[in-house]
Amino acid sequence: MDARFTDEQDEIRRTLRDLLDKRCGPVELRAAVDAPSGHDRALWTALAGHLGLPGLALPETCGGVGGTVTELALACEETGRALAPTPLLATAVLTAPLLLALGTGAQRAGLLPRIASGRLTAALAVPGSALATALALTGQDRSGQWAGGGRAGGVQARRAEGGWQVYGQVDQVLDGHSAELLVVAAHTGGFARSRVLLFLVRGDAPGLTRVRQTALDATRPQGRIQLRDTPAELLGEEAADALAALARLGDTAAACLAAEAVGAAGRVLERTVDHVGRREQFGRPVGSFQAVKHRLADAYVQVQAARSAAYYAAWAAAAPGAETAGALALAQALEALRRAAAEGIQLHGGIGFTWEHEAHLYFKRAAGDELLFGPVHRLRARAADAAHVFEEAGT
């Protein structure tokens, strides 16, 4: 493994950071969060048009840049650093890889170039609150019970004249209220022979109702979608293994989420170090006190270790035959972000607890991501199970 970044990868980071510094400051961030879509459409157009961000990990034949998970993770690190409310996670990390892996030739040709150009945003809708289970981050459920198990509840799909119809409700869909395309996981085949398939639902399809939800992390907007006999198109072939595709996606998504978390952790730690270097108490900078130095040094070591783990996980996700490391890297990154954000709130003193300061946004990002993709102890337990850590020799 060559741990050095290429000139192109360094340029992606540098250019993206410069753009976000100019276009996603505290004022712009709060304005985007308050917008109906939950993100700045002009910023997304700039990220897609100038940098090709949504197509970084898509092949050139599909209109993408032809990069790997590493490039996408580096981009996520920079958007995490700015807490940029963009459709990057929902569209490029969680949805586009499924379209690429399972889609028919016509579906890939019709959808992926539009995603790569930023003209189409997409979201993955998984019933219940089991996104982490569906992605095999906190458990492996080959039965698909997380999608409703064929019983009442969840999302059901049935054949209709000329195609398929889906019926049900999904409460926590990242960018689900604004995405122009939904990839919906649904049960089909009845209770006895039910299985999970993925379906494409247009954002303007009849029978689809969407509303934005109030989320703990406002920079990560979520929507509730209701489907009432909504026309849908099967993603790929009926024989495709949707559960296996979701599990493969999980490791890639975890690597990108880990990189995003360490970007946020690094930024809040930088701001805290700058603050304690300027803030004076008892006639000297707060940062000169040994206890403060120790706390920040411990947080710095934790963030750097998490960054290394995230980079390795991104490399491993793109390397054939490499061991999966996404869940473990995500657990380490979420802990580092929570630690850095907590130190930031405390060491900023009274201002750190206010709504006007940005410190609480980083803490909410850590807590919100752990609710969606964790918790940390289950991420670690899943990684240990996958590596057979606790199995006795010879069993």
Short mmCIF file of C-alpha atoms in Angstrom, two decimals:
data_model
loop_
_atom_site.label_atom_id
_atom_site.label_comp_id
_atom_site.label_asym_id
_atom_site.label_seq_id
_atom_site.Cartn_x
_atom_site.Cartn_y
_atom_site.Cartn_z
CA MET A 1 0.00 0.00 0.00
CA ASP A 2 1.33 3.43 -1.00
CA ALA A 3 0.03 5.85 1.64
CA ARG A 4 0.97 8.94 -0.35
CA PHE A 5 -1.72 10.92 -2.13
CA THR A 6 -1.34 11.65 -5.81
CA ASP A 7 -1.09 15.19 -7.17
CA GLU A 8 -4.66 14.88 -8.46
CA GLN A 9 -5.95 13.84 -5.03
CA ASP A 10 -4.15 16.72 -3.33
CA GLU A 11 -5.63 19.08 -5.90
CA ILE A 12 -9.15 17.79 -5.19
CA ARG A 13 -8.72 18.53 -1.49
CA ARG A 14 -7.13 21.93 -2.02
CA THR A 15 -9.65 23.15 -4.60
CA LEU A 16 -12.64 21.89 -2.65
CA ARG A 17 -11.43 23.45 0.58
CA ASP A 18 -10.90 26.82 -1.12
CA LEU A 19 -14.39 26.74 -2.62
CA LEU A 20 -16.08 25.75 0.64
CA ASP A 21 -14.17 28.40 2.60
CA LYS A 22 -15.62 31.00 0.23
CA ARG A 23 -19.12 29.60 -0.23
CA CYS A 24 -19.95 27.77 3.01
CA GLY A 25 -19.15 30.01 5.95
CA PRO A 26 -21.29 30.19 9.12
CA VAL A 27 -23.82 32.58 7.56
CA GLU A 28 -24.19 30.58 4.36
CA LEU A 29 -24.43 27.34 6.33
CA ARG A 30 -27.33 28.52 8.46
CA ALA A 31 -29.12 29.96 5.42
CA ALA A 32 -28.80 26.64 3.59
CA VAL A 33 -30.08 24.69 6.60
CA ASP A 34 -33.15 26.94 6.79
CA ALA A 35 -33.91 26.56 3.07
CA PRO A 36 -36.79 24.19 2.16
CA SER A 37 -34.40 21.77 0.46
CA GLY A 38 -31.96 21.81 3.40
CA HIS A 39 -29.01 22.66 1.18
CA ASP A 40 -27.67 25.47 -1.02
CA ARG A 41 -28.60 24.55 -4.59
CA ALA A 42 -26.17 27.10 -6.01
CA LEU A 43 -23.32 25.57 -4.01
CA TRP A 44 -24.28 22.08 -5.18
CA THR A 45 -24.28 23.29 -8.79
CA ALA A 46 -20.81 24.74 -8.29
CA LEU A 47 -19.49 21.57 -6.64
CA ALA A 48 -20.90 19.45 -9.45
CA GLY A 49 -20.11 21.72 -12.38
CA HIS A 50 -16.64 22.97 -11.39
CA LEU A 51 -15.32 19.94 -9.50
CA GLY A 52 -17.44 17.02 -10.71
CA LEU A 53 -18.01 16.02 -7.08
CA PRO A 54 -21.01 13.66 -7.49
CA GLY A 55 -19.20 11.77 -10.25
CA LEU A 56 -15.82 11.34 -8.56
CA ALA A 57 -16.21 7.58 -8.09
CA LEU A 58 -18.24 6.92 -11.24
CA PRO A 59 -16.58 5.57 -14.41
CA GLU A 60 -15.98 7.90 -17.33
CA THR A 61 -18.36 5.83 -19.47
CA CYS A 62 -21.15 6.98 -17.13
CA GLY A 63 -20.12 10.62 -17.24
CA GLY A 64 -18.01 10.44 -14.09
CA VAL A 65 -14.42 11.30 -13.30
CA GLY A 66 -13.27 7.69 -13.08
CA GLY A 67 -11.85 7.91 -9.57
CA THR A 68 -12.10 5.51 -6.66
CA VAL A 69 -13.55 5.49 -3.17
CA THR A 70 -10.39 7.28 -2.00
CA GLU A 71 -11.18 10.40 -4.03
CA LEU A 72 -14.77 10.36 -2.85
CA ALA A 73 -13.64 9.96 0.78
CA LEU A 74 -11.25 12.92 0.45
CA ALA A 75 -14.11 15.02 -0.87
CA CYS A 76 -16.28 13.91 2.06
CA GLU A 77 -13.51 14.90 4.46
CA GLU A 78 -13.61 18.45 3.14
CA THR A 79 -17.42 18.71 3.11
CA GLY A 80 -17.40 17.32 6.66
CA ARG A 81 -14.87 19.94 7.70
CA ALA A 82 -17.29 22.67 6.60
CA LEU A 83 -20.42 20.73 7.66
CA ALA A 84 -21.56 21.54 4.14
CA PRO A 85 -25.26 20.63 3.76
CA THR A 86 -25.13 19.07 0.29
CA PRO A 87 -26.73 15.98 -1.32
CA LEU A 88 -23.26 14.39 -1.66
CA LEU A 89 -23.80 11.65 0.93
CA ALA A 90 -27.31 10.69 -0.16
CA THR A 91 -26.62 10.92 -3.89
CA ALA A 92 -22.99 9.99 -4.53
CA VAL A 93 -22.22 7.75 -1.54
CA LEU A 94 -25.46 5.89 -0.79
CA THR A 95 -27.34 5.79 -4.11
CA ALA A 96 -25.07 6.07 -7.15
CA PRO A 97 -23.07 2.90 -6.29
CA LEU A 98 -26.32 0.89 -6.19
CA LEU A 99 -27.35 2.21 -9.60
CA LEU A 100 -23.92 1.31 -10.95
CA ALA A 101 -23.88 -2.17 -9.40
CA LEU A 102 -27.46 -3.29 -10.07
CA GLY A 103 -28.86 -1.08 -12.81
CA THR A 104 -29.57 -2.32 -16.30
CA GLY A 105 -27.66 -0.77 -19.17
CA ALA A 106 -30.56 1.55 -19.92
CA GLN A 107 -30.91 2.59 -16.27
CA ARG A 108 -27.20 3.35 -15.91
CA ALA A 109 -27.14 5.28 -19.17
CA GLY A 110 -30.23 7.27 -18.26
CA LEU A 111 -29.44 8.10 -14.64
CA LEU A 112 -25.72 8.07 -13.87
CA PRO A 113 -24.63 10.84 -16.30
CA ARG A 114 -27.32 13.09 -14.81
CA ILE A 115 -26.11 12.27 -11.29
CA ALA A 116 -22.48 12.89 -12.26
CA SER A 117 -23.36 16.31 -13.67
CA GLY A 118 -25.36 17.31 -10.60
CA ARG A 119 -28.64 17.57 -12.54
CA LEU A 120 -30.18 14.68 -10.61
CA THR A 121 -30.15 14.12 -6.85
CA ALA A 122 -31.10 10.78 -5.34
CA ALA A 123 -31.78 9.20 -1.96
CA LEU A 124 -31.86 5.70 -0.49
CA ALA A 125 -35.07 4.85 1.39
CA VAL A 126 -34.75 1.97 3.87
CA PRO A 127 -37.86 1.19 5.98
CA GLY A 128 -37.75 1.66 9.71
CA SER A 129 -34.64 2.92 11.46
CA ALA A 130 -32.43 0.11 10.18
CA LEU A 131 -30.15 1.84 7.70
CA ALA A 132 -27.05 0.62 9.54
CA THR A 133 -28.39 -2.96 9.54
CA ALA A 134 -29.32 -2.81 5.86
CA LEU A 135 -25.75 -1.70 5.07
CA ALA A 136 -24.40 -4.55 7.26
CA LEU A 137 -22.58 -2.06 9.52
CA THR A 138 -24.11 -3.15 12.83
CA GLY A 139 -25.32 -6.61 11.88
CA GLN A 140 -25.96 -8.99 9.03
CA ASP A 141 -29.59 -9.77 8.26
CA ARG A 142 -29.87 -11.93 5.15
CA SER A 143 -33.62 -12.34 5.68
CA GLY A 144 -34.40 -8.67 5.15
CA GLN A 145 -36.55 -8.49 8.27
CA TRP A 146 -35.45 -4.85 8.69
CA ALA A 147 -37.61 -4.01 5.66
CA GLY A 148 -40.83 -5.26 7.23
CA GLY A 149 -40.46 -8.99 6.82
CA GLY A 150 -43.39 -9.22 4.42
CA ARG A 151 -45.81 -8.35 7.22
CA ALA A 152 -47.79 -5.16 7.69
CA GLY A 153 -45.48 -2.19 7.95
CA GLY A 154 -42.33 -1.41 6.04
CA VAL A 155 -42.69 -1.05 2.29
CA GLN A 156 -44.38 -3.64 0.08
CA ALA A 157 -44.12 -4.00 -3.69
CA ARG A 158 -46.49 -5.80 -6.03
CA ARG A 159 -46.79 -6.23 -9.72
CA ALA A 160 -49.20 -3.94 -11.48
CA GLU A 161 -50.22 -3.44 -15.06
CA GLY A 162 -47.14 -2.30 -16.92
CA GLY A 163 -44.74 -2.54 -14.00
CA TRP A 164 -44.68 -2.35 -10.20
CA GLN A 165 -46.36 -0.42 -7.40
CA VAL A 166 -45.00 0.22 -3.92
CA TYR A 167 -46.94 0.91 -0.74
CA GLY A 168 -45.69 1.94 2.73
CA GLN A 169 -43.81 4.56 4.67
CA VAL A 170 -40.17 5.37 5.42
CA ASP A 171 -39.52 7.86 8.20
CA GLN A 172 -35.79 8.64 8.01
CA VAL A 173 -34.56 9.24 4.48
CA LEU A 174 -31.49 11.44 4.03
CA ASP A 175 -32.55 14.21 1.61
CA GLY A 176 -35.74 12.23 1.06
CA HIS A 177 -37.89 15.35 1.01
CA SER A 178 -35.99 16.94 -1.89
CA ALA A 179 -34.30 14.17 -3.90
CA GLU A 180 -35.53 13.86 -7.48
CA LEU A 181 -35.07 10.09 -7.47
CA LEU A 182 -35.70 7.60 -4.68
CA VAL A 183 -34.21 4.12 -4.47
CA VAL A 184 -36.67 2.29 -2.23
CA ALA A 185 -36.04 -1.06 -0.54
CA ALA A 186 -39.29 -3.03 -0.54
CA HIS A 187 -40.56 -6.54 0.16
CA THR A 188 -42.27 -8.50 -2.54
CA GLY A 189 -43.53 -12.04 -3.04
CA GLY A 190 -45.84 -12.33 -0.04
CA PHE A 191 -45.01 -13.46 3.47
CA ALA A 192 -43.94 -17.05 2.75
CA ARG A 193 -41.61 -16.24 -0.15
CA SER A 194 -40.84 -12.60 0.49
CA ARG A 195 -37.57 -11.02 -0.55
CA VAL A 196 -36.15 -7.52 -0.69
CA LEU A 197 -35.78 -5.75 -4.01
CA LEU A 198 -34.82 -2.18 -4.85
CA PHE A 199 -37.13 0.09 -6.83
CA LEU A 200 -36.75 3.45 -8.56
CA VAL A 201 -39.41 6.03 -7.70
CA ARG A 202 -39.53 9.45 -9.34
CA GLY A 203 -39.79 12.44 -7.04
CA ASP A 204 -43.00 13.54 -8.79
CA ALA A 205 -44.60 10.08 -8.97
CA PRO A 206 -48.33 9.89 -8.18
CA GLY A 207 -49.11 8.57 -4.73
CA LEU A 208 -45.83 9.85 -3.27
CA THR A 209 -46.04 12.26 -0.33
CA ARG A 210 -42.92 13.74 1.24
CA VAL A 211 -42.30 16.04 4.18
CA ARG A 212 -39.11 17.26 5.81
CA GLN A 213 -38.51 15.96 9.32
CA THR A 214 -37.01 17.85 12.26
CA ALA A 215 -33.62 16.20 12.76
CA LEU A 216 -31.10 16.44 15.57
CA ASP A 217 -28.46 17.40 13.01
CA ALA A 218 -30.00 20.14 10.88
CA THR A 219 -27.04 20.01 8.47
CA ARG A 220 -28.10 16.43 7.61
CA PRO A 221 -31.73 16.96 6.45
CA GLN A 222 -34.12 14.02 6.53
CA GLY A 223 -37.53 13.45 5.08
CA ARG A 224 -40.51 11.13 5.63
CA ILE A 225 -41.89 9.54 2.49
CA GLN A 226 -45.29 7.92 2.13
CA LEU A 227 -46.03 5.64 -0.81
CA ARG A 228 -49.62 4.87 -1.75
CA ASP A 229 -49.69 2.48 -4.73
CA THR A 230 -46.91 4.54 -6.24
CA PRO A 231 -45.61 3.49 -9.67
CA ALA A 232 -42.06 2.17 -9.45
CA GLU A 233 -39.42 0.64 -11.68
CA LEU A 234 -37.43 -2.38 -10.57
CA LEU A 235 -33.72 -1.55 -10.23
CA GLY A 236 -31.84 -4.07 -12.34
CA GLU A 237 -33.05 -7.62 -12.80
CA GLU A 238 -35.40 -9.48 -10.48
CA ALA A 239 -32.76 -12.13 -9.89
CA ALA A 240 -30.28 -9.58 -8.52
CA ASP A 241 -29.24 -9.91 -4.87
CA ALA A 242 -30.20 -6.54 -3.43
CA LEU A 243 -29.19 -7.49 0.12
CA ALA A 244 -25.67 -8.38 -0.99
CA ALA A 245 -25.40 -5.13 -2.93
CA LEU A 246 -26.45 -3.14 0.14
CA ALA A 247 -23.89 -4.99 2.28
CA ARG A 248 -21.11 -4.22 -0.22
CA LEU A 249 -22.19 -0.59 -0.26
CA GLY A 250 -21.92 -0.47 3.54
CA ASP A 251 -18.14 -0.67 3.63
CA THR A 252 -17.74 2.09 1.03
CA ALA A 253 -20.30 4.29 2.80
CA ALA A 254 -18.60 3.74 6.17
CA ALA A 255 -15.22 4.77 4.77
CA CYS A 256 -16.69 7.99 3.35
CA LEU A 257 -18.60 8.71 6.57
CA ALA A 258 -15.43 8.13 8.59
CA ALA A 259 -13.51 10.59 6.42
CA GLU A 260 -16.33 13.10 6.76
CA ALA A 261 -16.28 12.73 10.56
CA VAL A 262 -12.51 13.23 10.84
CA GLY A 263 -12.80 16.32 8.65
CA ALA A 264 -15.36 17.76 11.07
CA ALA A 265 -13.29 16.68 14.10
CA GLY A 266 -10.14 18.27 12.70
CA ARG A 267 -11.93 21.54 12.03
CA VAL A 268 -13.57 21.89 15.44
CA LEU A 269 -10.23 21.05 17.08
CA GLU A 270 -8.48 23.73 15.01
CA ARG A 271 -11.03 26.31 16.09
CA THR A 272 -10.69 25.30 19.72
CA VAL A 273 -6.88 25.56 19.64
CA ASP A 274 -7.15 28.99 18.04
CA HIS A 275 -9.64 30.13 20.69
CA VAL A 276 -7.65 29.02 23.73
CA GLY A 277 -4.57 30.64 22.21
CA ARG A 278 -6.30 34.02 22.13
CA ARG A 279 -8.56 33.82 25.18
CA GLU A 280 -6.85 35.05 28.37
CA GLN A 281 -7.55 34.13 31.95
CA PHE A 282 -5.54 35.22 35.01
CA GLY A 283 -3.38 37.30 32.70
CA ARG A 284 -2.29 34.47 30.37
CA PRO A 285 -3.75 32.52 27.43
CA VAL A 286 -6.05 29.68 28.45
CA GLY A 287 -4.11 27.40 26.14
CA SER A 288 -0.94 27.87 28.18
CA PHE A 289 -2.37 25.91 31.13
CA GLN A 290 -1.01 22.38 31.25
CA ALA A 291 -4.39 20.75 31.87
CA VAL A 292 -5.79 22.37 28.71
CA LYS A 293 -2.73 21.31 26.72
CA HIS A 294 -3.17 17.71 27.83
CA ARG A 295 -6.83 17.63 26.89
CA LEU A 296 -6.21 19.05 23.43
CA ALA A 297 -3.21 16.81 22.86
CA ASP A 298 -5.28 13.72 23.68
CA ALA A 299 -8.01 14.88 21.31
CA TYR A 300 -5.44 15.57 18.58
CA VAL A 301 -3.96 12.08 18.84
CA GLN A 302 -7.44 10.56 18.67
CA VAL A 303 -8.34 12.59 15.58
CA GLN A 304 -5.11 11.71 13.78
CA ALA A 305 -5.54 8.03 14.53
CA ALA A 306 -9.10 8.18 13.22
CA ARG A 307 -7.90 9.97 10.08
CA SER A 308 -5.37 7.22 9.38
CA ALA A 309 -8.07 4.57 9.89
CA ALA A 310 -10.44 6.41 7.53
CA TYR A 311 -7.79 6.66 4.81
CA TYR A 312 -6.99 2.97 5.13
CA ALA A 313 -10.68 2.04 4.99
CA ALA A 314 -11.12 4.09 1.80
CA TRP A 315 -8.09 2.41 0.22
CA ALA A 316 -9.27 -1.05 1.30
CA ALA A 317 -12.76 -0.47 -0.10
CA ALA A 318 -11.23 0.11 -3.55
CA ALA A 319 -8.57 -2.61 -3.37
CA PRO A 320 -9.63 -6.06 -4.62
CA GLY A 321 -9.24 -8.70 -1.94
CA ALA A 322 -8.41 -6.26 0.87
CA GLU A 323 -10.03 -6.76 4.25
CA THR A 324 -13.01 -4.58 5.02
CA ALA A 325 -12.31 -1.85 7.55
CA GLY A 326 -15.15 0.61 7.11
CA ALA A 327 -17.19 -0.16 10.24
CA LEU A 328 -14.17 -0.04 12.52
CA ALA A 329 -12.89 3.19 10.96
CA LEU A 330 -16.34 4.75 11.31
CA ALA A 331 -16.52 3.81 15.00
CA GLN A 332 -13.12 5.40 15.62
CA ALA A 333 -14.01 8.53 13.65
CA LEU A 334 -17.34 9.06 15.41
CA GLU A 335 -15.65 8.77 18.80
CA ALA A 336 -12.97 11.25 17.72
CA LEU A 337 -15.58 13.72 16.50
CA ARG A 338 -17.62 13.44 19.67
CA ARG A 339 -14.49 13.97 21.79
CA ALA A 340 -13.24 16.95 19.75
CA ALA A 341 -16.69 18.57 19.69
CA ALA A 342 -17.17 18.10 23.44
CA GLU A 343 -13.76 19.63 24.18
CA GLY A 344 -14.59 22.49 21.84
CA ILE A 345 -17.84 23.28 23.65
CA GLN A 346 -16.22 23.18 27.09
CA LEU A 347 -13.03 25.08 26.23
CA HIS A 348 -14.93 27.83 24.43
CA GLY A 349 -16.49 28.58 27.81
CA GLY A 350 -19.86 30.31 27.97
CA ILE A 351 -19.96 31.11 24.25
CA GLY A 352 -19.52 27.42 23.38
CA PHE A 353 -22.95 26.57 24.78
CA THR A 354 -24.84 29.19 22.77
CA TRP A 355 -26.99 28.65 19.71
CA GLU A 356 -25.08 31.37 17.85
CA HIS A 357 -21.76 29.52 18.03
CA GLU A 358 -21.01 26.68 15.62
CA ALA A 359 -19.60 24.27 18.22
CA HIS A 360 -22.96 22.62 18.89
CA LEU A 361 -23.36 21.83 15.18
CA TYR A 362 -20.29 19.59 15.27
CA PHE A 363 -21.50 17.83 18.40
CA LYS A 364 -24.90 17.25 16.81
CA ARG A 365 -23.22 15.86 13.69
CA ALA A 366 -21.42 13.29 15.85
CA ALA A 367 -24.58 12.37 17.78
CA GLY A 368 -26.77 12.32 14.66
CA ASP A 369 -24.41 10.09 12.71
CA GLU A 370 -24.17 7.67 15.61
CA LEU A 371 -27.97 7.44 15.70
CA LEU A 372 -28.15 6.79 11.96
CA PHE A 373 -25.12 4.57 11.42
CA GLY A 374 -24.15 3.28 14.88
CA PRO A 375 -23.96 3.13 17.79
CA VAL A 376 -20.18 2.86 18.13
CA HIS A 377 -20.19 -0.28 20.26
CA ARG A 378 -22.32 -2.10 17.70
CA LEU A 379 -20.04 -1.01 14.85
CA ARG A 380 -17.11 -2.47 16.76
CA ALA A 381 -19.01 -5.64 17.64
CA ARG A 382 -19.91 -6.17 13.98
CA ALA A 383 -16.29 -5.67 12.94
CA ALA A 384 -15.16 -8.16 15.58
CA ASP A 385 -17.70 -10.72 14.39
CA ALA A 386 -16.63 -10.27 10.77
CA ALA A 387 -12.99 -10.82 11.77
CA HIS A 388 -13.88 -13.83 14.00
CA VAL A 389 -12.04 -12.16 16.88
CA PHE A 390 -13.89 -13.96 19.66
CA GLU A 391 -14.11 -17.38 18.07
CA GLU A 392 -12.09 -20.08 19.74
CA ALA A 393 -9.30 -21.67 17.76
CA GLY A 394 -10.47 -24.70 15.84
CA THR A 395 -14.18 -23.81 15.97
#
